[in-house]
Amino acid sequence: MNRDQICVIVLAAGMGTRMKSDLPKVLHRVAGRAMLDLVLDEVKRLKPARCAVVLGPDMDEVAQHATAHAVQPKIAIQKERLGTAHAVRAAEKAIGKFDGTVLILYGDTPLVKAETLKRVVAALKKKSKPALSWLTFAPEDPGAYGQFVLRADGTVERIVEAKDLTPDIDPSGQCWGGVMAGDGKSFWQLLAKVGRNNKQREYYLTELVALAYARGLDSALVEGSVEEAQGVNSRFDLAVVEQEMQHRLRMAALAGGVTMIDPTTVFLSWDTKLGRDIHIEPNVFFGAGVTVADHVTIKANSHIDGADIGPGCIIGPFARLRPGAKLVRDVHVGNFVEVKNAVLETGVKANHLTYLGDARVGSGTNVGAGTITCNYDGYGKYHTEIGANVFIGSDVALVAPVKVGDGAVIGAGSVVTKDVAADALAVTRAEQKEIKGWAKRRRDSQAAKKKKK
Ligand code: UD1
Ligand code: MG
């Protein structure tokens, strides 16, 4: 086995009871992606030789989710939740014989970056040949975290868990951030020695520091940010992590050539793809699977989900693009317009109060205000095919399945149930009737009635 190879163990056997949720904690989403997937995304960037996720019993949903990830982790089951060291031991079998570097992290700490994981691993290569390497952070309040205790010469002696802190101990204020790496040769031997002689009667992974120290083995400390160490135990923590993730995504968008009047009101997904010279007005939400090409303007209060927006398009204000919406180029989708599973070819304009679902609209076509594709009859969904350079008047109902040929005109207020030929006019409204002087006669008679009273 190549000693430079890495095996990663992700601990996620926690029940997450404080989330008060039917959904397992690590499947809660941050920027639209399950926390566990975000962690495994970073793990994948390390190209690990092996990877295992430790789960509790009855966590089949998480197991299925995890194995579907591209990093293809093995699943290890920790039958009883007896502490973090116990959890790592549970993974030993799934990992198999391995004397490369072991990297441990948590499934509920989704902000940790691959670069930081690499720094923790790299610290094992220091001249002092440390056996262990730990990610540290310095929060304002060390609160519930494990803190490092240092010797006067700076050597790392042990970690003291918050619950085991007594007045005679002088901790350093540096806390463990939940990521550690061990040299494969000594790691498993030290792990086997971890006991449960502490207040919680748990097998603490953090006891490794003292065990190493007693054997003259060094622990290296790698400083990280408070943000990256932020774990999720409650919905409050989840909101804090979401904020930080949004901050990162917004910064990346700005750096990539996107203008946002108020970035704090724009919500992005983990996979939102934005081109250059895009203008985004306030209060815009991007769900998963959105691609936006160059020179697009997205006006205020638009909700975009699973849509592909081509160059030069103008969206909103108050537009809703749903999955399968494909706007090819220079398309205008205005206020209170909803597009779902529909292709709008180059130059299509649908500027007001319209629903285009399960449809294709040809290039240069103008869709009038209040036009609706009636795609659903209560049982099935049907397609509407509209050609190029069609003019659809206001308040038109297109009852699918139906086709409108190139260059046709549909009169306002029509209910179109039959195909319309190219270049034809289709109108289905009742003919206008006019009664001369009727309005005046009515006005006069009403006025006379009022006078009598
Ligand atoms: C742990 C550390 C603490 C560190 C903190 C950082 C220990 C003893 N303490 O404390 O030093 O500052 O993380 O967030 O390691 N887990 C299992 N099986 C178990 C126990 C835990 O899989 O038996 C998993 C949990 O799902 C979670 C992670 O390990 O993802 C951490 O467990 P948690 O109970 O939150 O540890 P802390 O008390 O926060
Ligand atoms: Mg915790």
Short mmCIF file of C-alpha atoms and ligand atoms in Angstrom, two decimals:
data_model
loop_
_atom_site.label_atom_id
_atom_site.label_comp_id
_atom_site.label_asym_id
_atom_site.label_seq_id
_atom_site.Cartn_x
_atom_site.Cartn_y
_atom_site.Cartn_z
CA MET A 1 0.00 0.00 0.00
CA ASN A 2 1.24 3.44 -0.94
CA ARG A 3 1.70 5.43 2.28
CA ASP A 4 0.66 8.62 0.48
CA GLN A 5 -2.79 7.23 -0.18
CA ILE A 6 -5.63 8.57 1.90
CA CYS A 7 -8.54 6.79 3.45
CA VAL A 8 -11.38 9.00 4.61
CA ILE A 9 -13.86 8.21 7.35
CA VAL A 10 -16.94 10.41 7.67
CA LEU A 11 -18.75 10.19 11.00
CA ALA A 12 -22.51 10.54 10.72
CA ALA A 13 -24.08 8.15 13.20
CA GLY A 14 -25.65 11.02 15.15
CA MET A 15 -29.43 10.98 15.39
CA GLY A 16 -29.80 14.73 15.04
CA THR A 17 -32.66 14.86 17.54
CA ARG A 18 -32.24 18.59 18.05
CA MET A 19 -33.21 19.14 14.41
CA LYS A 20 -36.74 17.95 15.37
CA SER A 21 -37.15 16.45 11.93
CA ASP A 22 -38.35 13.33 10.14
CA LEU A 23 -35.40 13.78 7.79
CA PRO A 24 -32.01 12.47 9.02
CA LYS A 25 -29.77 15.40 9.93
CA VAL A 26 -27.07 14.97 7.29
CA LEU A 27 -29.71 14.93 4.53
CA HIS A 28 -30.83 18.45 5.37
CA ARG A 29 -29.79 20.75 2.56
CA VAL A 30 -27.47 23.72 2.42
CA ALA A 31 -27.69 25.77 -0.79
CA GLY A 32 -29.87 22.98 -2.14
CA ARG A 33 -27.44 20.11 -1.53
CA ALA A 34 -27.57 17.55 1.30
CA MET A 35 -24.89 18.27 3.93
CA LEU A 36 -23.46 14.79 3.51
CA ASP A 37 -23.08 15.33 -0.25
CA LEU A 38 -21.33 18.66 0.32
CA VAL A 39 -18.85 16.91 2.62
CA LEU A 40 -18.34 14.04 0.16
CA ASP A 41 -17.85 16.56 -2.70
CA GLU A 42 -14.85 17.97 -0.84
CA VAL A 43 -13.62 14.46 0.05
CA LYS A 44 -13.74 13.50 -3.62
CA ARG A 45 -11.36 16.32 -4.45
CA LEU A 46 -8.71 14.57 -2.32
CA LYS A 47 -9.00 11.49 -4.56
CA PRO A 48 -9.11 9.11 -1.58
CA ALA A 49 -8.12 5.48 -2.11
CA ARG A 50 -10.91 4.44 0.24
CA CYS A 51 -13.84 6.12 1.91
CA ALA A 52 -16.34 5.02 4.54
CA VAL A 53 -19.35 6.72 6.08
CA VAL A 54 -20.26 5.64 9.62
CA LEU A 55 -24.01 5.51 10.27
CA GLY A 56 -26.22 4.29 13.05
CA PRO A 57 -28.62 1.37 12.66
CA ASP A 58 -31.93 2.24 10.93
CA MET A 59 -30.34 4.89 8.75
CA ASP A 60 -31.04 3.13 5.43
CA GLU A 61 -32.17 6.34 3.80
CA VAL A 62 -28.80 7.96 4.51
CA ALA A 63 -26.94 4.82 3.42
CA GLN A 64 -28.71 4.81 0.06
CA HIS A 65 -28.09 8.50 -0.39
CA ALA A 66 -24.39 8.21 0.49
CA THR A 67 -23.61 5.25 -1.78
CA ALA A 68 -25.12 7.14 -4.72
CA HIS A 69 -22.41 9.82 -4.38
CA ALA A 70 -19.62 9.76 -6.95
CA VAL A 71 -17.00 9.02 -4.28
CA GLN A 72 -18.83 5.70 -3.66
CA PRO A 73 -18.20 5.32 0.07
CA LYS A 74 -18.55 2.06 1.94
CA ILE A 75 -21.14 2.12 4.71
CA ALA A 76 -20.13 1.12 8.23
CA ILE A 77 -22.73 0.68 10.96
CA GLN A 78 -22.00 1.75 14.52
CA LYS A 79 -24.50 -0.34 16.48
CA GLU A 80 -24.30 1.70 19.66
CA ARG A 81 -23.38 5.35 19.81
CA LEU A 82 -20.50 5.16 22.26
CA GLY A 83 -18.42 8.11 21.09
CA THR A 84 -16.33 9.38 18.21
CA ALA A 85 -13.45 6.90 18.68
CA HIS A 86 -15.95 4.06 18.86
CA ALA A 87 -17.45 5.32 15.59
CA VAL A 88 -14.06 5.25 13.85
CA ARG A 89 -13.48 1.71 15.08
CA ALA A 90 -16.80 0.74 13.54
CA ALA A 91 -15.33 1.75 10.16
CA GLU A 92 -12.20 -0.38 10.49
CA LYS A 93 -13.74 -3.42 8.84
CA ALA A 94 -15.27 -1.46 5.97
CA ILE A 95 -11.90 0.17 5.30
CA GLY A 96 -9.96 -3.09 5.43
CA LYS A 97 -6.21 -3.30 5.88
CA PHE A 98 -4.82 0.14 5.17
CA ASP A 99 -1.59 1.77 6.30
CA GLY A 100 -1.88 5.00 4.35
CA THR A 101 -3.03 8.26 5.91
CA VAL A 102 -6.38 8.20 7.72
CA LEU A 103 -8.51 11.34 7.54
CA ILE A 104 -11.53 11.73 9.82
CA LEU A 105 -14.28 14.30 9.44
CA TYR A 106 -17.94 14.83 10.33
CA GLY A 107 -20.96 14.56 8.09
CA ASP A 108 -22.63 17.49 9.84
CA THR A 109 -19.86 20.03 9.26
CA PRO A 110 -20.49 20.92 5.62
CA LEU A 111 -18.42 24.10 5.24
CA VAL A 112 -15.02 22.47 5.45
CA LYS A 113 -13.06 22.89 2.21
CA ALA A 114 -10.86 20.37 0.42
CA GLU A 115 -7.93 22.83 0.70
CA THR A 116 -8.23 22.69 4.48
CA LEU A 117 -8.45 18.90 4.49
CA LYS A 118 -5.28 18.85 2.39
CA ARG A 119 -3.53 21.15 4.86
CA VAL A 120 -4.41 18.81 7.73
CA VAL A 121 -3.04 15.82 5.80
CA ALA A 122 0.07 17.72 4.71
CA ALA A 123 0.93 18.60 8.33
CA LEU A 124 1.80 14.92 8.90
CA LYS A 125 4.76 15.48 6.57
CA LYS A 126 6.32 18.12 8.87
CA LYS A 127 9.94 17.64 9.96
CA SER A 128 8.88 16.67 13.50
CA LYS A 129 7.07 13.66 11.95
CA PRO A 130 3.81 14.13 13.85
CA ALA A 131 1.67 11.01 14.22
CA LEU A 132 -1.53 13.03 14.31
CA SER A 133 -2.76 16.29 12.82
CA TRP A 134 -5.74 18.31 14.05
CA LEU A 135 -7.76 21.19 12.62
CA THR A 136 -8.10 23.95 15.19
CA PHE A 137 -10.19 27.07 15.42
CA ALA A 138 -10.53 29.79 18.01
CA PRO A 139 -14.18 30.66 18.66
CA GLU A 140 -15.11 33.59 20.89
CA ASP A 141 -16.67 31.09 23.29
CA PRO A 142 -15.10 27.61 23.37
CA GLY A 143 -18.47 26.51 24.78
CA ALA A 144 -19.10 22.84 24.09
CA TYR A 145 -15.91 22.14 22.12
CA GLY A 146 -12.86 20.12 23.01
CA GLN A 147 -9.88 22.38 23.75
CA PHE A 148 -6.20 21.68 23.33
CA VAL A 149 -4.00 21.76 26.43
CA LEU A 150 -0.43 22.80 25.63
CA ARG A 151 2.86 22.47 27.53
CA ALA A 152 4.86 25.61 28.27
CA ASP A 153 7.08 24.81 25.26
CA GLY A 154 4.05 24.63 23.00
CA THR A 155 3.89 20.83 22.71
CA VAL A 156 0.37 19.50 22.46
CA GLU A 157 -0.40 17.42 25.53
CA ARG A 158 -4.08 16.56 25.25
CA ILE A 159 -7.58 17.69 24.39
CA VAL A 160 -9.98 18.31 27.21
CA GLU A 161 -13.66 17.95 26.38
CA ALA A 162 -15.94 20.73 27.66
CA LYS A 163 -17.76 18.34 29.97
CA ASP A 164 -14.49 17.19 31.58
CA LEU A 165 -13.08 20.68 32.12
CA THR A 166 -12.13 21.36 35.76
CA PRO A 167 -10.72 24.58 37.32
CA ASP A 168 -7.19 23.14 37.62
CA ILE A 169 -6.94 22.74 33.82
CA ASP A 170 -5.75 25.73 31.79
CA PRO A 171 -6.91 25.10 28.22
CA SER A 172 -5.44 27.05 25.30
CA GLY A 173 -8.69 28.36 23.83
CA GLN A 174 -7.85 26.52 20.60
CA CYS A 175 -10.65 24.08 19.89
CA TRP A 176 -10.75 20.97 17.79
CA GLY A 177 -12.72 21.58 14.60
CA GLY A 178 -13.77 17.99 13.94
CA VAL A 179 -11.16 17.17 11.27
CA MET A 180 -8.06 15.10 12.04
CA ALA A 181 -5.57 12.96 10.21
CA GLY A 182 -3.39 10.15 11.44
CA ASP A 183 -0.37 8.37 10.13
CA GLY A 184 -1.72 4.92 9.24
CA LYS A 185 1.07 3.10 11.03
CA SER A 186 0.36 4.43 14.51
CA PHE A 187 -3.26 5.55 14.13
CA TRP A 188 -5.02 2.20 14.47
CA GLN A 189 -2.72 1.13 17.33
CA LEU A 190 -3.49 4.31 19.27
CA LEU A 191 -7.19 4.03 18.48
CA ALA A 192 -7.30 0.56 20.03
CA LYS A 193 -6.04 2.07 23.30
CA VAL A 194 -8.81 4.67 23.68
CA GLY A 195 -10.86 4.04 26.83
CA ARG A 196 -13.99 5.61 28.27
CA ASN A 197 -12.67 7.01 31.52
CA ASN A 198 -14.47 10.36 31.35
CA LYS A 199 -17.68 12.06 32.49
CA GLN A 200 -19.71 10.88 29.51
CA ARG A 201 -18.37 7.29 29.61
CA GLU A 202 -17.69 7.65 25.88
CA TYR A 203 -14.78 6.62 23.69
CA TYR A 204 -13.40 10.03 22.74
CA LEU A 205 -11.40 10.29 19.55
CA THR A 206 -9.74 13.27 21.18
CA GLU A 207 -8.05 10.95 23.71
CA LEU A 208 -5.64 10.09 20.87
CA VAL A 209 -3.70 13.28 21.63
CA ALA A 210 -2.85 12.20 25.20
CA LEU A 211 -2.16 8.63 24.09
CA ALA A 212 0.28 9.87 21.45
CA TYR A 213 1.90 12.33 23.85
CA ALA A 214 2.52 9.55 26.41
CA ARG A 215 4.39 7.65 23.71
CA GLY A 216 6.48 10.62 22.65
CA LEU A 217 4.46 11.10 19.44
CA ASP A 218 3.62 14.58 18.25
CA SER A 219 0.24 16.12 17.37
CA ALA A 220 0.39 18.88 14.77
CA LEU A 221 -2.17 21.70 14.91
CA VAL A 222 -3.49 23.27 11.73
CA GLU A 223 -5.39 26.50 12.20
CA GLY A 224 -8.67 26.94 10.35
CA SER A 225 -11.53 29.40 10.35
CA VAL A 226 -14.45 29.44 12.75
CA GLU A 227 -16.80 29.20 9.75
CA GLU A 228 -15.35 25.97 8.43
CA ALA A 229 -15.62 24.30 11.83
CA GLN A 230 -19.29 25.23 12.20
CA GLY A 231 -21.25 22.04 12.81
CA VAL A 232 -24.99 21.62 12.50
CA ASN A 233 -26.94 20.36 15.49
CA SER A 234 -30.06 22.52 15.25
CA ARG A 235 -32.11 24.44 12.70
CA PHE A 236 -30.39 27.56 13.99
CA ASP A 237 -26.97 26.10 13.12
CA LEU A 238 -28.38 25.10 9.73
CA ALA A 239 -29.40 28.70 9.07
CA VAL A 240 -25.94 29.94 10.13
CA VAL A 241 -24.26 27.48 7.76
CA GLU A 242 -26.65 28.43 4.94
CA GLN A 243 -25.73 32.10 5.40
CA GLU A 244 -22.03 31.34 5.14
CA MET A 245 -22.54 29.12 2.09
CA GLN A 246 -24.61 31.85 0.42
CA HIS A 247 -21.85 34.33 1.18
CA ARG A 248 -19.32 32.07 -0.55
CA LEU A 249 -21.54 31.52 -3.59
CA ARG A 250 -22.26 35.25 -3.91
CA MET A 251 -18.57 36.14 -3.66
CA ALA A 252 -17.77 33.60 -6.38
CA ALA A 253 -20.52 35.03 -8.61
CA LEU A 254 -19.27 38.60 -8.14
CA ALA A 255 -15.71 37.49 -8.86
CA GLY A 256 -16.94 35.79 -12.03
CA GLY A 257 -18.43 38.97 -13.51
CA VAL A 258 -21.96 39.13 -12.13
CA THR A 259 -23.44 42.41 -10.89
CA MET A 260 -25.83 42.25 -7.96
CA ILE A 261 -27.34 45.44 -6.57
CA ASP A 262 -27.76 43.74 -3.20
CA PRO A 263 -26.02 40.35 -3.09
CA THR A 264 -27.48 39.55 0.33
CA THR A 265 -30.94 39.24 -1.23
CA VAL A 266 -29.89 36.86 -4.00
CA PHE A 267 -30.03 33.16 -3.10
CA LEU A 268 -27.96 30.74 -5.12
CA SER A 269 -27.76 26.95 -5.25
CA TRP A 270 -24.59 24.91 -4.96
CA ASP A 271 -24.70 24.23 -8.73
CA THR A 272 -25.93 27.58 -10.10
CA LYS A 273 -23.90 28.34 -13.23
CA LEU A 274 -23.58 32.02 -14.05
CA GLY A 275 -21.81 33.52 -17.07
CA ARG A 276 -20.35 37.03 -17.39
CA ASP A 277 -22.02 40.43 -17.45
CA ILE A 278 -25.15 39.20 -15.79
CA HIS A 279 -27.21 41.75 -13.86
CA ILE A 280 -29.27 40.48 -10.99
CA GLU A 281 -31.68 42.81 -9.21
CA PRO A 282 -32.71 42.24 -5.56
CA ASN A 283 -34.77 39.29 -4.27
CA VAL A 284 -33.96 36.61 -6.77
CA PHE A 285 -33.95 32.90 -5.85
CA PHE A 286 -32.09 30.21 -7.78
CA GLY A 287 -33.15 26.62 -7.14
CA ALA A 288 -31.03 23.67 -8.23
CA GLY A 289 -29.90 23.10 -11.81
CA VAL A 290 -29.92 26.63 -13.22
CA THR A 291 -27.60 27.80 -16.00
CA VAL A 292 -27.44 31.45 -17.00
CA ALA A 293 -25.42 32.52 -20.06
CA ASP A 294 -23.68 35.87 -20.62
CA HIS A 295 -25.44 39.25 -20.81
CA VAL A 296 -28.63 38.20 -19.06
CA THR A 297 -30.65 40.56 -16.88
CA ILE A 298 -32.75 39.12 -14.08
CA LYS A 299 -35.07 41.69 -12.60
CA ALA A 300 -36.30 41.82 -9.03
CA ASN A 301 -38.42 39.14 -7.34
CA SER A 302 -37.89 36.29 -9.77
CA HIS A 303 -37.86 32.59 -8.83
CA ILE A 304 -35.76 30.37 -11.08
CA ASP A 305 -35.49 26.60 -10.76
CA GLY A 306 -34.01 24.02 -13.14
CA ALA A 307 -33.94 26.50 -16.03
CA ASP A 308 -31.47 27.08 -18.86
CA ILE A 309 -31.28 30.78 -19.74
CA GLY A 310 -29.46 31.63 -22.96
CA PRO A 311 -27.47 34.80 -23.76
CA GLY A 312 -29.12 38.20 -23.78
CA CYS A 313 -32.37 37.17 -22.11
CA ILE A 314 -34.32 39.54 -19.87
CA ILE A 315 -36.23 37.89 -17.05
CA GLY A 316 -38.76 39.43 -14.66
CA PRO A 317 -39.57 41.33 -12.58
CA PHE A 318 -41.74 38.71 -10.84
CA ALA A 319 -41.00 35.89 -13.27
CA ARG A 320 -41.07 32.20 -12.46
CA LEU A 321 -38.95 29.74 -14.45
CA ARG A 322 -39.48 26.11 -13.52
CA PRO A 323 -37.59 22.91 -14.40
CA GLY A 324 -37.23 22.31 -18.12
CA ALA A 325 -37.60 25.97 -19.07
CA LYS A 326 -35.13 26.62 -21.88
CA LEU A 327 -34.79 30.18 -23.14
CA VAL A 328 -32.57 30.02 -26.19
CA ARG A 329 -31.43 33.62 -26.81
CA ASP A 330 -32.67 37.20 -26.36
CA VAL A 331 -35.93 35.94 -24.90
CA HIS A 332 -38.01 38.30 -22.77
CA VAL A 333 -40.05 36.81 -19.95
CA GLY A 334 -41.80 39.51 -17.98
CA ASN A 335 -43.90 39.99 -14.88
CA PHE A 336 -46.14 37.18 -13.64
CA VAL A 337 -45.04 34.84 -16.39
CA GLU A 338 -44.46 31.18 -15.54
CA VAL A 339 -42.52 28.85 -17.85
CA LYS A 340 -42.28 25.10 -17.23
CA ASN A 341 -40.83 22.38 -19.47
CA ALA A 342 -40.94 24.67 -22.47
CA VAL A 343 -38.48 25.83 -25.09
CA LEU A 344 -38.67 29.50 -26.03
CA GLU A 345 -36.63 30.03 -29.18
CA THR A 346 -34.60 33.14 -30.03
CA GLY A 347 -36.38 36.46 -29.54
CA VAL A 348 -39.62 35.13 -28.07
CA LYS A 349 -41.45 37.71 -25.97
CA ALA A 350 -43.89 36.77 -23.22
CA ASN A 351 -43.98 39.88 -21.14
CA HIS A 352 -47.09 39.73 -18.99
CA LEU A 353 -49.28 37.31 -17.01
CA THR A 354 -48.72 34.13 -18.96
CA TYR A 355 -48.30 30.39 -18.40
CA LEU A 356 -46.23 28.42 -20.91
CA GLY A 357 -46.00 24.77 -19.89
CA ASP A 358 -45.09 21.69 -21.96
CA ALA A 359 -44.60 23.83 -25.04
CA ARG A 360 -42.26 24.98 -27.75
CA VAL A 361 -42.49 28.55 -28.99
CA GLY A 362 -40.72 29.37 -32.26
CA SER A 363 -38.35 32.27 -32.77
CA GLY A 364 -39.69 35.79 -32.97
CA THR A 365 -43.11 34.88 -31.62
CA ASN A 366 -44.97 37.38 -29.46
CA VAL A 367 -47.13 35.95 -26.70
CA GLY A 368 -49.79 38.42 -25.55
CA ALA A 369 -50.71 39.21 -21.96
CA GLY A 370 -52.78 36.57 -20.22
CA THR A 371 -51.99 33.74 -22.64
CA ILE A 372 -52.25 30.27 -21.11
CA THR A 373 -51.21 26.89 -22.47
CA CYS A 374 -53.89 24.59 -21.04
CA ASN A 375 -51.56 21.60 -20.71
CA TYR A 376 -53.44 19.54 -18.14
CA ASP A 377 -56.94 18.05 -18.32
CA GLY A 378 -56.95 16.60 -14.84
CA TYR A 379 -55.43 13.31 -16.08
CA GLY A 380 -52.59 13.86 -18.53
CA LYS A 381 -50.19 16.55 -19.69
CA TYR A 382 -50.22 17.64 -23.35
CA HIS A 383 -47.90 19.60 -25.61
CA THR A 384 -48.46 22.93 -27.33
CA GLU A 385 -46.40 23.65 -30.46
CA ILE A 386 -46.24 27.27 -31.56
CA GLY A 387 -44.33 28.18 -34.72
CA ALA A 388 -42.02 31.09 -35.51
CA ASN A 389 -43.18 34.69 -35.84
CA VAL A 390 -46.63 33.96 -34.52
CA PHE A 391 -48.65 36.75 -32.96
CA ILE A 392 -50.81 35.62 -30.07
CA GLY A 393 -53.26 38.24 -28.86
CA SER A 394 -54.07 38.82 -25.23
CA ASP A 395 -56.05 36.39 -23.07
CA VAL A 396 -55.71 33.37 -25.34
CA ALA A 397 -56.22 29.82 -24.06
CA LEU A 398 -54.34 27.22 -26.10
CA VAL A 399 -55.95 23.87 -25.26
CA ALA A 400 -53.26 21.21 -25.70
CA PRO A 401 -52.50 19.14 -27.63
CA VAL A 402 -52.56 21.86 -30.25
CA LYS A 403 -50.31 23.35 -32.95
CA VAL A 404 -50.08 26.87 -34.29
CA GLY A 405 -48.26 27.23 -37.63
CA ASP A 406 -45.55 29.78 -38.46
CA GLY A 407 -46.69 33.35 -38.98
CA ALA A 408 -50.24 32.76 -37.74
CA VAL A 409 -52.23 35.35 -35.77
CA ILE A 410 -54.53 34.42 -32.89
CA GLY A 411 -57.15 37.00 -32.02
CA ALA A 412 -57.39 38.21 -28.45
CA GLY A 413 -59.68 36.27 -26.13
CA SER A 414 -59.68 33.12 -28.29
CA VAL A 415 -59.92 29.59 -26.95
CA VAL A 416 -57.88 27.56 -29.44
CA THR A 417 -58.82 23.87 -29.49
CA LYS A 418 -57.89 23.01 -33.09
CA ASP A 419 -54.58 23.33 -34.95
CA VAL A 420 -54.05 26.67 -36.71
CA ALA A 421 -52.46 26.70 -40.18
CA ALA A 422 -49.40 28.80 -40.97
CA ASP A 423 -50.19 32.46 -41.80
CA ALA A 424 -53.88 32.03 -40.85
CA LEU A 425 -55.95 34.13 -38.47
CA ALA A 426 -57.79 32.22 -35.77
CA VAL A 427 -60.45 33.95 -33.68
CA THR A 428 -63.00 32.20 -31.51
CA ARG A 429 -64.64 35.09 -29.70
CA ALA A 430 -68.38 35.93 -30.08
CA GLU A 431 -69.13 38.77 -32.47
CA GLN A 432 -69.50 42.25 -31.02
CA LYS A 433 -73.03 43.67 -30.75
CA GLU A 434 -73.79 47.40 -30.40
CA ILE A 435 -77.05 49.07 -29.28
CA LYS A 436 -77.11 52.77 -30.11
CA GLY A 437 -77.87 55.17 -27.20
CA TRP A 438 -78.38 52.35 -24.66
CA ALA A 439 -75.92 53.67 -22.09
CA LYS A 440 -77.39 57.18 -22.10
CA ARG A 441 -80.97 55.88 -21.70
CA ARG A 442 -79.89 53.83 -18.70
CA ARG A 443 -78.06 56.73 -17.12
CA ASP A 444 -81.11 59.00 -17.50
CA SER A 445 -83.58 56.49 -16.08
CA GLN A 446 -81.37 55.78 -13.07
CA ALA A 447 -81.02 59.52 -12.38
CA ALA A 448 -84.83 59.94 -12.54
CA LYS A 449 -85.34 57.11 -10.04
CA LYS A 450 -82.89 58.72 -7.60
CA LYS A 451 -84.71 62.08 -7.80
CA LYS A 452 -88.09 60.49 -6.90
CA LYS A 453 -86.71 59.04 -3.61
C1 UD1 B 1 -16.66 16.61 19.12
C2 UD1 B 1 -15.28 16.51 19.77
C3 UD1 B 1 -14.84 17.90 20.21
C4 UD1 B 1 -14.84 18.86 19.04
C5 UD1 B 1 -16.22 18.85 18.37
C6 UD1 B 1 -16.17 19.66 17.11
C7 UD1 B 1 -15.05 14.29 20.72
C8 UD1 B 1 -15.07 13.48 21.96
N1 UD1 B 1 -15.31 15.59 20.85
O1 UD1 B 1 -17.56 16.98 20.15
O2 UD1 B 1 -13.54 17.83 20.75
O3 UD1 B 1 -14.49 20.15 19.46
O4 UD1 B 1 -16.62 17.53 18.05
O5 UD1 B 1 -17.44 19.74 16.53
O6 UD1 B 1 -14.77 13.77 19.66
N2 UD1 B 1 -20.58 10.55 16.08
C9 UD1 B 1 -20.75 9.25 15.70
N3 UD1 B 1 -20.83 8.29 16.64
C10 UD1 B 1 -20.71 8.55 17.97
C11 UD1 B 1 -20.53 9.89 18.35
C12 UD1 B 1 -20.47 10.87 17.39
O7 UD1 B 1 -20.86 8.96 14.50
O8 UD1 B 1 -20.78 7.62 18.76
C13 UD1 B 1 -20.51 11.61 15.04
C14 UD1 B 1 -21.71 12.54 15.10
O9 UD1 B 1 -22.71 12.12 14.21
C15 UD1 B 1 -21.09 13.87 14.66
C16 UD1 B 1 -19.65 13.77 15.11
O10 UD1 B 1 -19.39 12.40 15.30
O11 UD1 B 1 -21.10 14.02 13.26
C17 UD1 B 1 -19.36 14.56 16.39
O12 UD1 B 1 -20.15 14.08 17.43
P1 UD1 B 1 -20.71 15.04 18.55
O13 UD1 B 1 -21.46 14.25 19.52
O14 UD1 B 1 -21.40 16.20 17.92
O15 UD1 B 1 -19.36 15.53 19.24
P2 UD1 B 1 -19.17 16.84 20.06
O16 UD1 B 1 -19.67 16.62 21.43
O17 UD1 B 1 -19.71 17.98 19.34
MG MG B 2 -21.09 18.28 17.69
#
